[in-house]
Amino acid sequence: MPAGSATRDRLPAALLAPRSVAVVGASPRAGSFAGRALSEMQRHGFTGRVVAVNPNYAEVLGVPSYPDLASVPEPPELVLVFVPADRVAGVIVEAGEAGASAAIVFSSGYSEIGTEGRRLDEDLREAIARSGVRVLGPNCQGLVNFGHGVVATFTGAVATDVPAASRVAYLGQSGAIGGSFFDLVRARGVVPSVWVSTGNELDVTAVDLIEDLIGAGTLDTICVYVERLPDHDGWSRALRRARAAGVRVLVLRSGRVDAGRRAAAGHTGSLVGQGRGFELVTRDAGAILVEDVEDLVHLVLGAEAGLGAGDGVGIVTSSGGAGAIAADLSELSGLVVPQLAEETMAQLGELVPDFGAVCNPVDVTAQLFSVNPDDFATVCRITAADPAVDQLLVVLSMIAEPMASRLATTLCALRTELPVPLAVVYLASHDRTAPARALFAANGVPVYDSIRAAVSTIARLRTDCRAAPDVHPDVTEPAAPVARAAELVPLLDGGEAAVFTEWEAGVVLDVAGVARPRAALAGSAGEAVTLAATFAAPLVMKVQARSLTHKSDHGAVRVGVGLADVEIVFCELVAAAERAGVAGVQGVLVQAMAPAGVELLVGVTAGDDGYPPVVTVGMGGTAVELYGDVASAVGPLEPAQAAALLRGLRGFPLLDGFRGRAPADVDAAAEAIAALSRIAVAFGERLGEIEVNPLIVHPAGAGVSAVDLLVAVRAGPAELVP
């Protein structure tokens, strides 16, 4: 049986902690990637056996070299592959036959280059299946596991003396981003103990590695860089297990904008954006989404220092203005700048000049540094000891050398005595404060270049601390069945993508049990008059055409039409559609006018790449994109979850009896939102978008009315999800 074939669902220990390594393609040529990886393995003290595989040499950089893997006397556990892409599949088969259980493929030239690369992808997949070898890559930069002395990479980031490793790991598809991250945090005193460039993830993925690493119990923080969205089920499960294990996950994602993949027709797609399902799943599982590498660095520094352990921020500053800004930003970020206890302020008053401040922010003024700078440490100690303070933020302005280094030395010594975490904001140039910054980095004190960065870090880490893990992280409750679902099948006939008019798609509302005003479709002015006679005025009239998704933009809708005006309004609406070049006009919908109420937008858009659909609610009408007052969650939703979304809107008071208005029927709105989310799930991969805008919410007990509807489906099988 090939090595590893019995445990395909688990990573072999040899990937991150091998006892023997073979470097295929190693050569003594200066600057070669294989040679660099071999040199770094030696320099960082790997204690296992290392061999080279290259038929052209008997020795490479001091280690024995063999013509092929079959010739290696002792089977290697891990194989590093540095050969052209068209030879890799053969090497993987040889590795399995030689007894290896893991390999890292550094070679590029796969799916990233097009058709020929995709063919090589298939060859490599077949080799992996045949050999049983687990493969990291291809097109990756390898990995580092300092805990086992493994430095199997050619990145220049590790070409330096590395201090003691932290309880931080990095996993990412980009080796270059990973190298930059490693270098930036290393320079500021945090060295990732595990660093993995996952490349194209043809076999081993970041999800596999998260699952493997959290089981080791040696990490507090895992940083993940994502380009291609991971499998939804595996990603969600891994994040929830990390959360349950007390491991914080920070996620940096690129590829969030793609002009070629916009939602089909409605407002919802532009409000939600691509990959929103991934973001919501990630957030709901307790991970923190970050915007860029700097953001990632800031959070790692703060996490390692223990920031975010509570709401209360004690601020000590050499500048009253800087302290005021720190207080403002803290409060605006949801943190608390507490009033210090009388006893605390009395103690501070003995040290702080009379024209300073002892009430938090504590302003020691520049005079303290000129008279007795050691008193600054005492001020910090007293402030940190106050019962209301959960972390100490020291904001320094223009304190340059040599005072800067003296102060840094004092604060670094103080750090181990403080009962709360310490962070520093240094509002001075790096060239004037470089020695002091180096001292802070060497002693684990995070230093930020802006007050906003420091406060944002504390606030986001604090939010993460509040997130509660699911009681059953691996259990997903099935969606409630949709009654009358078979009635939706005609919308899927033919398997083609389509955008349906309100008249065609009304069955969606009927199946969901969402009320809609009585309506009928008129093909002529005379028919419109005949139909209108059976309605009570006033009426709403709308042009129906699949190509017409925003009717008001083209004058194709009229509200408050009297019975006497139906014929002329019909003609005017059709003429407006003709002037706008609207194709495929089906007729004009004659609709009873719904009673007044609070207007909502309710939209459900397809999730990306296997992620659940995204349910979005917002204050409705034509200005929804202008105001952007929306909240989103992944579906399907229960009514209680839908109600929670509504309560998250800035405009929720309008539903809740604002300024003496009658409260709206929030329960009915929540039921409607939940029902539409279940319908969306039933469409499965055919879902493009379902949007009701507006959903009018009537006074409590009077229900809701869906007065405009858009349904878009994607191409695919003509069947519903069971």
XYZ file of C-alpha atoms in Angstrom, residues 40 48 96 120 132 202 218 243 276 365 383 401 472 551 587 657:
16
model
C 18.511 27.199 5.124
C 17.239 14.840 10.746
C 5.469 6.997 -2.879
C -0.330 19.007 -15.725
C -0.710 8.137 -1.521
C -3.937 21.046 -5.505
C 1.117 25.043 20.429
C -12.455 28.834 18.129
C -20.052 38.220 1.110
C 3.135 66.794 30.184
C -2.839 53.788 36.130
C 17.026 59.970 21.518
C -22.433 22.231 18.484
C -38.754 50.502 -13.755
C -47.625 44.033 -21.096
C -42.873 53.166 16.784
